[in-house]
């Protein structure tokens, strides 16, 4: 019999989502907005301890809006983590600004504050998009101090880190704006969706207006600026409400999966993604680097797992290595390139049971 496929990070519904969708159907508030979206925003505000939250069609849309609210426009320079998914950086170019790609530090795999500081000393930087990669926080204390000193608007790309904490506070709530994603592979999902959170009432009201084609509050359709169609549907808001009920459990499950891999594979020549002191990541994906002296490459492991119907994935290819961003300015130290060469993401779905995890461990160990 063919083995059941183990996916990297598939959706995991909590049970209440379908009932919430049915309630939306009964009310006929399928669209445009409605109580489920407002409730979902209230759930995120309460969980994250942030005053304003706006449910959107994607995390990418939320990043685009955050940059626009930060006043980013043509000719501006916006610093961003290079070691990330393209959605952290692409919206900078939507606004005609130039991304300045900043490498990682080995101690967190996330943005290197020293490189950021050097970049700020050399040129004016309007905003920073810092990614909390794989659910692990970047060094927010150092990064916030630099942003304060140089007048850089801090935007946290917390797409992968919902539920992660820095000094006891939720990731995404430290910057002027924070962004979460509910894409299908994230710790919780609405099948597709995102959330912009922030602290400034006026700016967040402006974000809500921009997300609905910048319609002025009059009966006829009046527009004084150009906006977007970026709001989340009420049906997806219902899924989000159900998922928020299980978010804390999902964080605990992801962390338990990470610990299991660490216990079972810890004797092999590899190291896992670190966690900075004072932070507690959501361990969205368990990620590790294989020591090249072992003679085993991540590619060999990935293909061996694939033969066993187990999905794994290389670490993100840094943005400064992407052909589309090859000409962008950057501040590099080689860290993210090394991580990309040596790293692998292991299956981290919260619906996996112990026998699934053991299957992954056995297939992984067989490569060494
Ligand atoms: C780091 C990062 N930023 C941004 C995004 C974009 O989110 P979305 O897919 O909801 O547009 C994602 C995930 O897809 C991501 O992993």
PDB file of N, CA, C and O in Angstrom, residues 206-280:
ATOM      1  N   UNK A 206      -6.981  55.035   8.040  1.00  0.00           N
ATOM      2  CA  UNK A 206      -6.594  55.295   6.646  1.00  0.00           C
ATOM      3  C   UNK A 206      -6.344  53.960   5.921  1.00  0.00           C
ATOM      4  O   UNK A 206      -6.724  53.785   4.762  1.00  0.00           O
ATOM      5  N   UNK A 207      -5.720  53.009   6.640  1.00  0.00           N
ATOM      6  CA  UNK A 207      -5.481  51.691   6.034  1.00  0.00           C
ATOM      7  C   UNK A 207      -6.808  51.048   5.640  1.00  0.00           C
ATOM      8  O   UNK A 207      -6.937  50.466   4.552  1.00  0.00           O
ATOM      9  N   UNK A 208      -7.799  51.155   6.509  1.00  0.00           N
ATOM     10  CA  UNK A 208      -9.124  50.547   6.219  1.00  0.00           C
ATOM     11  C   UNK A 208      -9.729  51.199   4.977  1.00  0.00           C
ATOM     12  O   UNK A 208     -10.325  50.526   4.132  1.00  0.00           O
ATOM     13  N   UNK A 209      -9.550  52.500   4.861  1.00  0.00           N
ATOM     14  CA  UNK A 209     -10.088  53.215   3.695  1.00  0.00           C
ATOM     15  C   UNK A 209      -9.342  52.788   2.424  1.00  0.00           C
ATOM     16  O   UNK A 209      -9.964  52.452   1.404  1.00  0.00           O
ATOM     17  N   UNK A 210      -8.008  52.765   2.499  1.00  0.00           N
ATOM     18  CA  UNK A 210      -7.214  52.370   1.315  1.00  0.00           C
ATOM     19  C   UNK A 210      -7.551  50.949   0.877  1.00  0.00           C
ATOM     20  O   UNK A 210      -7.515  50.630  -0.311  1.00  0.00           O
ATOM     21  N   UNK A 211      -7.890  50.089   1.850  1.00  0.00           N
ATOM     22  CA  UNK A 211      -8.169  48.682   1.535  1.00  0.00           C
ATOM     23  C   UNK A 211      -9.522  48.495   0.864  1.00  0.00           C
ATOM     24  O   UNK A 211      -9.827  47.413   0.361  1.00  0.00           O
ATOM     25  N   UNK A 212     -10.354  49.550   0.888  1.00  0.00           N
ATOM     26  CA  UNK A 212     -11.665  49.469   0.219  1.00  0.00           C
ATOM     27  C   UNK A 212     -11.742  50.537  -0.867  1.00  0.00           C
ATOM     28  O   UNK A 212     -12.641  51.368  -0.895  1.00  0.00           O
ATOM     29  N   UNK A 213     -10.775  50.525  -1.752  1.00  0.00           N
ATOM     30  CA  UNK A 213     -10.694  51.411  -2.923  1.00  0.00           C
ATOM     31  C   UNK A 213     -10.672  52.885  -2.557  1.00  0.00           C
ATOM     32  O   UNK A 213     -11.055  53.740  -3.356  1.00  0.00           O
ATOM     33  N   UNK A 214     -10.278  53.201  -1.314  1.00  0.00           N
ATOM     34  CA  UNK A 214     -10.169  54.597  -0.867  1.00  0.00           C
ATOM     35  C   UNK A 214     -11.462  55.373  -1.096  1.00  0.00           C
ATOM     36  O   UNK A 214     -11.437  56.555  -1.464  1.00  0.00           O
ATOM     37  N   UNK A 215     -12.551  54.694  -0.830  1.00  0.00           N
ATOM     38  CA  UNK A 215     -13.844  55.365  -1.004  1.00  0.00           C
ATOM     39  C   UNK A 215     -14.061  56.364   0.116  1.00  0.00           C
ATOM     40  O   UNK A 215     -13.855  56.063   1.290  1.00  0.00           O
ATOM     41  N   UNK A 216     -14.488  57.592  -0.261  1.00  0.00           N
ATOM     42  CA  UNK A 216     -14.787  58.621   0.751  1.00  0.00           C
ATOM     43  C   UNK A 216     -16.132  58.287   1.412  1.00  0.00           C
ATOM     44  O   UNK A 216     -16.984  57.646   0.791  1.00  0.00           O
ATOM     45  N   UNK A 217     -16.336  58.736   2.665  1.00  0.00           N
ATOM     46  CA  UNK A 217     -17.569  58.365   3.368  1.00  0.00           C
ATOM     47  C   UNK A 217     -18.776  59.208   2.951  1.00  0.00           C
ATOM     48  O   UNK A 217     -19.327  59.972   3.729  1.00  0.00           O
ATOM     49  N   UNK A 218     -19.150  59.078   1.687  1.00  0.00           N
ATOM     50  CA  UNK A 218     -20.361  59.744   1.191  1.00  0.00           C
ATOM     51  C   UNK A 218     -21.144  58.715   0.384  1.00  0.00           C
ATOM     52  O   UNK A 218     -20.582  57.686  -0.012  1.00  0.00           O
ATOM     53  N   UNK A 219     -22.424  58.981   0.156  1.00  0.00           N
ATOM     54  CA  UNK A 219     -23.300  57.969  -0.450  1.00  0.00           C
ATOM     55  C   UNK A 219     -22.876  57.613  -1.877  1.00  0.00           C
ATOM     56  O   UNK A 219     -22.883  56.447  -2.262  1.00  0.00           O
ATOM     57  N   UNK A 220     -22.517  58.620  -2.655  1.00  0.00           N
ATOM     58  CA  UNK A 220     -22.058  58.317  -4.015  1.00  0.00           C
ATOM     59  C   UNK A 220     -20.590  57.870  -3.933  1.00  0.00           C
ATOM     60  O   UNK A 220     -19.951  58.040  -2.894  1.00  0.00           O
ATOM     61  N   UNK A 221     -20.041  57.356  -4.982  1.00  0.00           N
ATOM     62  CA  UNK A 221     -18.661  56.852  -4.939  1.00  0.00           C
ATOM     63  C   UNK A 221     -17.688  57.973  -5.273  1.00  0.00           C
ATOM     64  O   UNK A 221     -17.553  58.358  -6.432  1.00  0.00           O
ATOM     65  N   UNK A 222     -17.063  58.501  -4.241  1.00  0.00           N
ATOM     66  CA  UNK A 222     -16.151  59.638  -4.367  1.00  0.00           C
ATOM     67  C   UNK A 222     -14.750  59.172  -3.969  1.00  0.00           C
ATOM     68  O   UNK A 222     -14.598  58.454  -2.965  1.00  0.00           O
ATOM     69  N   UNK A 223     -13.738  59.559  -4.743  1.00  0.00           N
ATOM     70  CA  UNK A 223     -12.363  59.104  -4.464  1.00  0.00           C
ATOM     71  C   UNK A 223     -11.383  60.261  -4.604  1.00  0.00           C
ATOM     72  O   UNK A 223     -11.318  60.872  -5.667  1.00  0.00           O
ATOM     73  N   UNK A 224     -10.660  60.546  -3.544  1.00  0.00           N
ATOM     74  CA  UNK A 224      -9.648  61.615  -3.586  1.00  0.00           C
ATOM     75  C   UNK A 224      -8.247  61.036  -3.692  1.00  0.00           C
ATOM     76  O   UNK A 224      -7.271  61.776  -3.793  1.00  0.00           O
ATOM     77  N   UNK A 225      -8.109  59.729  -3.561  1.00  0.00           N
ATOM     78  CA  UNK A 225      -6.804  59.054  -3.707  1.00  0.00           C
ATOM     79  C   UNK A 225      -7.082  57.641  -4.221  1.00  0.00           C
ATOM     80  O   UNK A 225      -8.224  57.175  -4.187  1.00  0.00           O
ATOM     81  N   UNK A 226      -6.007  56.984  -4.657  1.00  0.00           N
ATOM     82  CA  UNK A 226      -6.170  55.646  -5.222  1.00  0.00           C
ATOM     83  C   UNK A 226      -5.920  54.604  -4.136  1.00  0.00           C
ATOM     84  O   UNK A 226      -4.953  54.697  -3.385  1.00  0.00           O
ATOM     85  N   UNK A 227      -6.814  53.630  -4.041  1.00  0.00           N
ATOM     86  CA  UNK A 227      -6.667  52.572  -3.036  1.00  0.00           C
ATOM     87  C   UNK A 227      -6.604  51.200  -3.673  1.00  0.00           C
ATOM     88  O   UNK A 227      -6.179  51.050  -4.829  1.00  0.00           O
ATOM     89  N   UNK A 228      -7.030  50.205  -2.919  1.00  0.00           N
ATOM     90  CA  UNK A 228      -6.918  48.799  -3.357  1.00  0.00           C
ATOM     91  C   UNK A 228      -8.170  48.045  -2.921  1.00  0.00           C
ATOM     92  O   UNK A 228      -8.909  48.497  -2.051  1.00  0.00           O
ATOM     93  N   UNK A 229      -8.346  46.867  -3.474  1.00  0.00           N
ATOM     94  CA  UNK A 229      -9.428  45.980  -3.012  1.00  0.00           C
ATOM     95  C   UNK A 229      -8.764  44.890  -2.177  1.00  0.00           C
ATOM     96  O   UNK A 229      -8.408  43.830  -2.695  1.00  0.00           O
ATOM     97  N   UNK A 230      -8.560  45.159  -0.908  1.00  0.00           N
ATOM     98  CA  UNK A 230      -7.707  44.302  -0.082  1.00  0.00           C
ATOM     99  C   UNK A 230      -8.408  43.691   1.134  1.00  0.00           C
ATOM    100  O   UNK A 230      -7.728  43.067   1.953  1.00  0.00           O
ATOM    101  N   UNK A 231      -9.718  43.872   1.288  1.00  0.00           N
ATOM    102  CA  UNK A 231     -10.334  43.357   2.524  1.00  0.00           C
ATOM    103  C   UNK A 231     -10.568  41.851   2.440  1.00  0.00           C
ATOM    104  O   UNK A 231     -10.628  41.258   1.365  1.00  0.00           O
ATOM    105  N   UNK A 232     -10.727  41.245   3.623  1.00  0.00           N
ATOM    106  CA  UNK A 232     -10.977  39.800   3.728  1.00  0.00           C
ATOM    107  C   UNK A 232     -12.478  39.556   3.630  1.00  0.00           C
ATOM    108  O   UNK A 232     -13.269  40.353   4.124  1.00  0.00           O
ATOM    109  N   UNK A 233     -12.865  38.427   3.028  1.00  0.00           N
ATOM    110  CA  UNK A 233     -14.295  38.121   2.951  1.00  0.00           C
ATOM    111  C   UNK A 233     -14.788  37.627   4.309  1.00  0.00           C
ATOM    112  O   UNK A 233     -14.041  37.070   5.113  1.00  0.00           O
ATOM    113  N   UNK A 234     -16.082  37.842   4.548  1.00  0.00           N
ATOM    114  CA  UNK A 234     -16.680  37.434   5.830  1.00  0.00           C
ATOM    115  C   UNK A 234     -16.642  35.907   6.008  1.00  0.00           C
ATOM    116  O   UNK A 234     -16.559  35.413   7.128  1.00  0.00           O
ATOM    117  N   UNK A 235     -16.684  35.166   4.904  1.00  0.00           N
ATOM    118  CA  UNK A 235     -16.613  33.695   4.997  1.00  0.00           C
ATOM    119  C   UNK A 235     -15.248  33.291   5.572  1.00  0.00           C
ATOM    120  O   UNK A 235     -15.156  32.438   6.471  1.00  0.00           O
ATOM    121  N   UNK A 236     -14.206  33.945   5.079  1.00  0.00           N
ATOM    122  CA  UNK A 236     -12.857  33.611   5.563  1.00  0.00           C
ATOM    123  C   UNK A 236     -12.641  34.131   6.981  1.00  0.00           C
ATOM    124  O   UNK A 236     -11.910  33.528   7.767  1.00  0.00           O
ATOM    125  N   UNK A 237     -13.319  35.231   7.311  1.00  0.00           N
ATOM    126  CA  UNK A 237     -13.273  35.729   8.688  1.00  0.00           C
ATOM    127  C   UNK A 237     -13.789  34.666   9.655  1.00  0.00           C
ATOM    128  O   UNK A 237     -13.261  34.497  10.763  1.00  0.00           O
ATOM    129  N   UNK A 238     -14.812  33.924   9.216  1.00  0.00           N
ATOM    130  CA  UNK A 238     -15.381  32.861  10.067  1.00  0.00           C
ATOM    131  C   UNK A 238     -14.343  31.762  10.308  1.00  0.00           C
ATOM    132  O   UNK A 238     -14.197  31.266  11.434  1.00  0.00           O
ATOM    133  N   UNK A 239     -13.616  31.395   9.269  1.00  0.00           N
ATOM    134  CA  UNK A 239     -12.559  30.380   9.447  1.00  0.00           C
ATOM    135  C   UNK A 239     -11.524  30.916  10.443  1.00  0.00           C
ATOM    136  O   UNK A 239     -11.082  30.205  11.345  1.00  0.00           O
ATOM    137  N   UNK A 240     -11.184  32.185  10.287  1.00  0.00           N
ATOM    138  CA  UNK A 240     -10.196  32.806  11.170  1.00  0.00           C
ATOM    139  C   UNK A 240     -10.627  32.761  12.624  1.00  0.00           C
ATOM    140  O   UNK A 240      -9.806  32.497  13.518  1.00  0.00           O
ATOM    141  N   UNK A 241     -11.915  32.991  12.886  1.00  0.00           N
ATOM    142  CA  UNK A 241     -12.407  32.954  14.278  1.00  0.00           C
ATOM    143  C   UNK A 241     -12.235  31.557  14.880  1.00  0.00           C
ATOM    144  O   UNK A 241     -11.811  31.402  16.017  1.00  0.00           O
ATOM    145  N   UNK A 242     -12.544  30.546  14.065  1.00  0.00           N
ATOM    146  CA  UNK A 242     -12.367  29.171  14.549  1.00  0.00           C
ATOM    147  C   UNK A 242     -10.902  28.864  14.806  1.00  0.00           C
ATOM    148  O   UNK A 242     -10.543  28.252  15.821  1.00  0.00           O
ATOM    149  N   UNK A 243     -10.046  29.345  13.931  1.00  0.00           N
ATOM    150  CA  UNK A 243      -8.608  29.067  14.065  1.00  0.00           C
ATOM    151  C   UNK A 243      -7.999  29.789  15.267  1.00  0.00           C
ATOM    152  O   UNK A 243      -7.091  29.284  15.913  1.00  0.00           O
ATOM    153  N   UNK A 244      -8.509  30.978  15.562  1.00  0.00           N
ATOM    154  CA  UNK A 244      -7.951  31.721  16.714  1.00  0.00           C
ATOM    155  C   UNK A 244      -8.183  30.960  18.018  1.00  0.00           C
ATOM    156  O   UNK A 244      -7.407  31.098  18.957  1.00  0.00           O
ATOM    157  N   UNK A 245      -9.244  30.152  18.051  1.00  0.00           N
ATOM    158  CA  UNK A 245      -9.517  29.383  19.280  1.00  0.00           C
ATOM    159  C   UNK A 245      -8.409  28.366  19.567  1.00  0.00           C
ATOM    160  O   UNK A 245      -8.253  27.939  20.699  1.00  0.00           O
ATOM    161  N   UNK A 246      -7.729  27.928  18.519  1.00  0.00           N
ATOM    162  CA  UNK A 246      -6.713  26.882  18.725  1.00  0.00           C
ATOM    163  C   UNK A 246      -5.277  27.403  18.573  1.00  0.00           C
ATOM    164  O   UNK A 246      -4.329  26.623  18.643  1.00  0.00           O
ATOM    165  N   UNK A 247      -5.123  28.712  18.396  1.00  0.00           N
ATOM    166  CA  UNK A 247      -3.773  29.245  18.135  1.00  0.00           C
ATOM    167  C   UNK A 247      -2.781  28.894  19.251  1.00  0.00           C
ATOM    168  O   UNK A 247      -1.667  28.433  18.972  1.00  0.00           O
ATOM    169  N   UNK A 248      -3.186  29.099  20.499  1.00  0.00           N
ATOM    170  CA  UNK A 248      -2.246  28.821  21.604  1.00  0.00           C
ATOM    171  C   UNK A 248      -1.845  27.343  21.597  1.00  0.00           C
ATOM    172  O   UNK A 248      -0.668  27.000  21.819  1.00  0.00           O
ATOM    173  N   UNK A 249      -2.810  26.442  21.314  1.00  0.00           N
ATOM    174  CA  UNK A 249      -2.491  25.002  21.225  1.00  0.00           C
ATOM    175  C   UNK A 249      -1.504  24.742  20.086  1.00  0.00           C
ATOM    176  O   UNK A 249      -0.597  23.925  20.207  1.00  0.00           O
ATOM    177  N   UNK A 250      -1.732  25.423  18.962  1.00  0.00           N
ATOM    178  CA  UNK A 250      -0.867  25.191  17.796  1.00  0.00           C
ATOM    179  C   UNK A 250       0.581  25.606  18.091  1.00  0.00           C
ATOM    180  O   UNK A 250       1.519  24.944  17.650  1.00  0.00           O
ATOM    181  N   UNK A 251       0.730  26.706  18.822  1.00  0.00           N
ATOM    182  CA  UNK A 251       2.090  27.139  19.180  1.00  0.00           C
ATOM    183  C   UNK A 251       2.736  26.047  20.035  1.00  0.00           C
ATOM    184  O   UNK A 251       3.884  25.637  19.784  1.00  0.00           O
ATOM    185  N   UNK A 252       1.988  25.546  21.023  1.00  0.00           N
ATOM    186  CA  UNK A 252       2.535  24.496  21.907  1.00  0.00           C
ATOM    187  C   UNK A 252       2.874  23.249  21.087  1.00  0.00           C
ATOM    188  O   UNK A 252       3.932  22.618  21.288  1.00  0.00           O
ATOM    189  N   UNK A 253       2.007  22.901  20.122  1.00  0.00           N
ATOM    190  CA  UNK A 253       2.250  21.699  19.299  1.00  0.00           C
ATOM    191  C   UNK A 253       3.483  21.876  18.412  1.00  0.00           C
ATOM    192  O   UNK A 253       4.301  20.960  18.278  1.00  0.00           O
ATOM    193  N   UNK A 254       3.605  23.062  17.803  1.00  0.00           N
ATOM    194  CA  UNK A 254       4.775  23.314  16.931  1.00  0.00           C
ATOM    195  C   UNK A 254       6.057  23.224  17.745  1.00  0.00           C
ATOM    196  O   UNK A 254       7.065  22.689  17.285  1.00  0.00           O
ATOM    197  N   UNK A 255       6.002  23.783  18.963  1.00  0.00           N
ATOM    198  CA  UNK A 255       7.208  23.743  19.803  1.00  0.00           C
ATOM    199  C   UNK A 255       7.525  22.304  20.224  1.00  0.00           C
ATOM    200  O   UNK A 255       8.697  21.918  20.327  1.00  0.00           O
ATOM    201  N   UNK A 256       6.482  21.504  20.455  1.00  0.00           N
ATOM    202  CA  UNK A 256       6.700  20.094  20.836  1.00  0.00           C
ATOM    203  C   UNK A 256       7.298  19.313  19.658  1.00  0.00           C
ATOM    204  O   UNK A 256       8.170  18.454  19.844  1.00  0.00           O
ATOM    205  N   UNK A 257       6.849  19.619  18.450  1.00  0.00           N
ATOM    206  CA  UNK A 257       7.401  18.953  17.250  1.00  0.00           C
ATOM    207  C   UNK A 257       8.897  19.269  17.139  1.00  0.00           C
ATOM    208  O   UNK A 257       9.726  18.385  16.911  1.00  0.00           O
ATOM    209  N   UNK A 258       9.226  20.553  17.331  1.00  0.00           N
ATOM    210  CA  UNK A 258      10.640  20.975  17.284  1.00  0.00           C
ATOM    211  C   UNK A 258      11.453  20.186  18.323  1.00  0.00           C
ATOM    212  O   UNK A 258      12.524  19.653  18.014  1.00  0.00           O
ATOM    213  N   UNK A 259      10.932  20.105  19.565  1.00  0.00           N
ATOM    214  CA  UNK A 259      11.667  19.407  20.636  1.00  0.00           C
ATOM    215  C   UNK A 259      11.851  17.929  20.300  1.00  0.00           C
ATOM    216  O   UNK A 259      12.903  17.341  20.583  1.00  0.00           O
ATOM    217  N   UNK A 260      10.823  17.327  19.695  1.00  0.00           N
ATOM    218  CA  UNK A 260      10.910  15.922  19.325  1.00  0.00           C
ATOM    219  C   UNK A 260      12.058  15.698  18.336  1.00  0.00           C
ATOM    220  O   UNK A 260      12.914  14.832  18.527  1.00  0.00           O
ATOM    221  N   UNK A 261      12.089  16.515  17.283  1.00  0.00           N
ATOM    222  CA  UNK A 261      13.169  16.389  16.293  1.00  0.00           C
ATOM    223  C   UNK A 261      14.532  16.612  16.959  1.00  0.00           C
ATOM    224  O   UNK A 261      15.504  15.915  16.668  1.00  0.00           O
ATOM    225  N   UNK A 262      14.568  17.608  17.837  1.00  0.00           N
ATOM    226  CA  UNK A 262      15.847  17.935  18.480  1.00  0.00           C
ATOM    227  C   UNK A 262      16.339  16.745  19.322  1.00  0.00           C
ATOM    228  O   UNK A 262      17.517  16.409  19.287  1.00  0.00           O
ATOM    229  N   UNK A 263      15.411  16.117  20.038  1.00  0.00           N
ATOM    230  CA  UNK A 263      15.795  14.950  20.861  1.00  0.00           C
ATOM    231  C   UNK A 263      16.230  13.776  19.991  1.00  0.00           C
ATOM    232  O   UNK A 263      17.196  13.080  20.283  1.00  0.00           O
ATOM    233  N   UNK A 264      15.474  13.535  18.914  1.00  0.00           N
ATOM    234  CA  UNK A 264      15.696  12.337  18.108  1.00  0.00           C
ATOM    235  C   UNK A 264      16.863  12.462  17.123  1.00  0.00           C
ATOM    236  O   UNK A 264      17.387  11.457  16.662  1.00  0.00           O
ATOM    237  N   UNK A 265      17.212  13.696  16.759  1.00  0.00           N
ATOM    238  CA  UNK A 265      18.250  13.888  15.735  1.00  0.00           C
ATOM    239  C   UNK A 265      19.469  14.629  16.275  1.00  0.00           C
ATOM    240  O   UNK A 265      20.443  14.852  15.544  1.00  0.00           O
ATOM    241  N   UNK A 266      19.404  14.998  17.544  1.00  0.00           N
ATOM    242  CA  UNK A 266      20.418  15.883  18.131  1.00  0.00           C
ATOM    243  C   UNK A 266      21.834  15.328  18.106  1.00  0.00           C
ATOM    244  O   UNK A 266      22.797  16.090  18.189  1.00  0.00           O
ATOM    245  N   UNK A 267      21.981  13.993  17.983  1.00  0.00           N
ATOM    246  CA  UNK A 267      23.329  13.409  17.969  1.00  0.00           C
ATOM    247  C   UNK A 267      23.964  13.468  16.575  1.00  0.00           C
ATOM    248  O   UNK A 267      25.146  13.159  16.420  1.00  0.00           O
ATOM    249  N   UNK A 268      23.216  13.847  15.567  1.00  0.00           N
ATOM    250  CA  UNK A 268      23.758  13.890  14.192  1.00  0.00           C
ATOM    251  C   UNK A 268      24.518  15.199  13.968  1.00  0.00           C
ATOM    252  O   UNK A 268      24.322  16.171  14.706  1.00  0.00           O
ATOM    253  N   UNK A 269      25.371  15.254  12.922  1.00  0.00           N
ATOM    254  CA  UNK A 269      26.148  16.483  12.672  1.00  0.00           C
ATOM    255  C   UNK A 269      25.279  17.578  12.036  1.00  0.00           C
ATOM    256  O   UNK A 269      25.333  17.804  10.827  1.00  0.00           O
ATOM    257  N   UNK A 270      24.484  18.220  12.859  1.00  0.00           N
ATOM    258  CA  UNK A 270      23.608  19.279  12.366  1.00  0.00           C
ATOM    259  C   UNK A 270      23.307  20.229  13.519  1.00  0.00           C
ATOM    260  O   UNK A 270      23.567  19.909  14.675  1.00  0.00           O
ATOM    261  N   UNK A 271      22.787  21.409  13.188  1.00  0.00           N
ATOM    262  CA  UNK A 271      22.295  22.280  14.254  1.00  0.00           C
ATOM    263  C   UNK A 271      20.974  22.908  13.846  1.00  0.00           C
ATOM    264  O   UNK A 271      20.721  23.173  12.670  1.00  0.00           O
ATOM    265  N   UNK A 272      20.132  23.094  14.876  1.00  0.00           N
ATOM    266  CA  UNK A 272      18.789  23.614  14.648  1.00  0.00           C
ATOM    267  C   UNK A 272      18.795  25.142  14.701  1.00  0.00           C
ATOM    268  O   UNK A 272      19.713  25.751  15.262  1.00  0.00           O
ATOM    269  N   UNK A 273      17.734  25.743  14.154  1.00  0.00           N
ATOM    270  CA  UNK A 273      17.619  27.210  14.201  1.00  0.00           C
ATOM    271  C   UNK A 273      17.610  27.664  15.657  1.00  0.00           C
ATOM    272  O   UNK A 273      16.839  27.158  16.463  1.00  0.00           O
ATOM    273  N   UNK A 274      18.476  28.629  15.992  1.00  0.00           N
ATOM    274  CA  UNK A 274      18.546  29.071  17.393  1.00  0.00           C
ATOM    275  C   UNK A 274      17.359  29.957  17.777  1.00  0.00           C
ATOM    276  O   UNK A 274      16.623  30.445  16.919  1.00  0.00           O
ATOM    277  N   UNK A 275      17.250  30.143  19.087  1.00  0.00           N
ATOM    278  CA  UNK A 275      16.219  31.036  19.629  1.00  0.00           C
ATOM    279  C   UNK A 275      16.949  32.020  20.545  1.00  0.00           C
ATOM    280  O   UNK A 275      17.675  31.596  21.441  1.00  0.00           O
ATOM    281  N   UNK A 276      16.758  33.310  20.284  1.00  0.00           N
ATOM    282  CA  UNK A 276      17.490  34.301  21.079  1.00  0.00           C
ATOM    283  C   UNK A 276      16.998  34.290  22.523  1.00  0.00           C
ATOM    284  O   UNK A 276      15.813  34.052  22.765  1.00  0.00           O
ATOM    285  N   UNK A 277      17.888  34.567  23.493  1.00  0.00           N
ATOM    286  CA  UNK A 277      17.449  34.632  24.893  1.00  0.00           C
ATOM    287  C   UNK A 277      16.338  35.674  25.043  1.00  0.00           C
ATOM    288  O   UNK A 277      16.375  36.720  24.398  1.00  0.00           O
ATOM    289  N   UNK A 278      15.350  35.355  25.835  1.00  0.00           N
ATOM    290  CA  UNK A 278      14.242  36.298  26.064  1.00  0.00           C
ATOM    291  C   UNK A 278      13.159  36.208  25.013  1.00  0.00           C
ATOM    292  O   UNK A 278      12.183  36.952  25.046  1.00  0.00           O
ATOM    293  N   UNK A 279      13.325  35.292  24.055  1.00  0.00           N
ATOM    294  CA  UNK A 279      12.266  35.147  23.052  1.00  0.00           C
ATOM    295  C   UNK A 279      11.736  33.717  23.073  1.00  0.00           C
ATOM    296  O   UNK A 279      12.425  32.791  23.528  1.00  0.00           O
ATOM    297  N   UNK A 280      10.510  33.575  22.628  1.00  0.00           N
ATOM    298  CA  UNK A 280       9.927  32.241  22.509  1.00  0.00           C
ATOM    299  C   UNK A 280       9.207  32.189  21.170  1.00  0.00           C
ATOM    300  O   UNK A 280       8.149  32.810  21.007  1.00  0.00           O
TER     301      UNK A 280
END
